[in-house]
Amino acid sequence: MKIRAGLELDNDPQTSAAGRLWVEQHWEKLDFVLGSVHYLDDPNQMFDSVPDGAEQFVGRNINEVYEDYFGRIRKMASTGLVDCLSHLDLIKIHGHRPCGDVRAIVNETLDFIRSRNLAIELSTAGWRKPVDELYPSDELIRLAIKKEIPFTTASDAHSHAQLAENYDRLAEKMSALGIREVCVYEKHKREVRKL
């Protein structure tokens, strides 16, 4: 087994500037950097905290929340400091879905990810959250496949007990969606692994 060094850089309004600086200073020591968005308008609380983060959605237009969220994803992707976007549609964590076709909201973001040659993480963490769905959704995965965006896998483990959690289920999902390869990173160089 080979262990690689990486970290997740998010949009925390209080610590992100220091995080970006740290990544810039230690870039050569890292194998990969994941980019994520956990904050919307409230600088003091992650929207994905359960259950308190759900309050940030009350009374809001969900399409506008999604558009804002994916704009923040593009901003993270534009930093040049990430190799892969993690839990791409984390915004669905509390079960809120946009009205109509999600493609209109995510196409610009997926095109931007492709133009930056970034990967998207397939994360089993969503199966242990209120939404009970893989991150990203099947629809987003299909759109990413059409745009030839590569994938990584993760369980977003916050404990040793969550390492590779639900990977058997993930393998079945990937097979059903026609995903035949994943990528890994070493010193920010992407290597494709056939399944």
mmCIF file of N, CA and C in Angstrom, residues 151 174 178-184 191-195:
data_model
loop_
_atom_site.group_PDB
_atom_site.id
_atom_site.type_symbol
_atom_site.label_atom_id
_atom_site.label_comp_id
_atom_site.label_asym_id
_atom_site.label_seq_id
_atom_site.Cartn_x
_atom_site.Cartn_y
_atom_site.Cartn_z
ATOM 1 N N PHE A 151 -12.298 10.966 -12.602
ATOM 2 C CA PHE A 151 -12.802 10.785 -11.245
ATOM 3 C C PHE A 151 -11.733 10.219 -10.318
ATOM 4 N N MET A 174 -20.272 2.581 -9.787
ATOM 5 C CA MET A 174 -19.359 2.942 -10.880
ATOM 6 C C MET A 174 -19.554 2.006 -12.068
ATOM 7 N N GLY A 178 -20.863 2.927 -15.889
ATOM 8 C CA GLY A 178 -19.891 2.749 -16.974
ATOM 9 C C GLY A 178 -18.540 3.381 -16.705
ATOM 10 N N ILE A 179 -18.223 3.616 -15.455
ATOM 11 C CA ILE A 179 -16.914 4.191 -15.116
ATOM 12 C C ILE A 179 -15.911 3.050 -15.048
ATOM 13 N N ARG A 180 -14.909 3.094 -15.912
ATOM 14 C CA ARG A 180 -13.945 2.004 -16.032
ATOM 15 C C ARG A 180 -12.543 2.381 -15.587
ATOM 16 N N GLU A 181 -12.388 3.635 -15.122
ATOM 17 C CA GLU A 181 -11.079 4.048 -14.644
ATOM 18 C C GLU A 181 -11.222 5.168 -13.615
ATOM 19 N N VAL A 182 -10.264 5.236 -12.728
ATOM 20 C CA VAL A 182 -10.177 6.306 -11.740
ATOM 21 C C VAL A 182 -8.755 6.837 -11.786
ATOM 22 N N CYS A 183 -8.540 7.947 -11.143
ATOM 23 C CA CYS A 183 -7.180 8.465 -11.127
ATOM 24 C C CYS A 183 -6.696 8.661 -9.705
ATOM 25 N N VAL A 184 -5.400 8.640 -9.563
ATOM 26 C CA VAL A 184 -4.720 8.916 -8.307
ATOM 27 C C VAL A 184 -3.661 9.972 -8.618
ATOM 28 N N GLU A 191 -2.429 9.976 -12.409
ATOM 29 C CA GLU A 191 -2.196 8.664 -13.007
ATOM 30 C C GLU A 191 -3.549 7.971 -13.134
ATOM 31 N N VAL A 192 -3.850 7.454 -14.311
ATOM 32 C CA VAL A 192 -5.115 6.770 -14.545
ATOM 33 C C VAL A 192 -4.950 5.301 -14.218
ATOM 34 N N ARG A 193 -5.920 4.767 -13.479
ATOM 35 C CA ARG A 193 -5.939 3.349 -13.137
ATOM 36 C C ARG A 193 -7.177 2.705 -13.725
ATOM 37 N N LYS A 194 -6.976 1.718 -14.559
ATOM 38 C CA LYS A 194 -8.096 0.966 -15.134
ATOM 39 C C LYS A 194 -8.703 0.078 -14.058
ATOM 40 N N LEU A 195 -9.996 -0.072 -14.119
ATOM 41 C CA LEU A 195 -10.691 -0.909 -13.140
ATOM 42 C C LEU A 195 -10.932 -2.301 -13.690
#
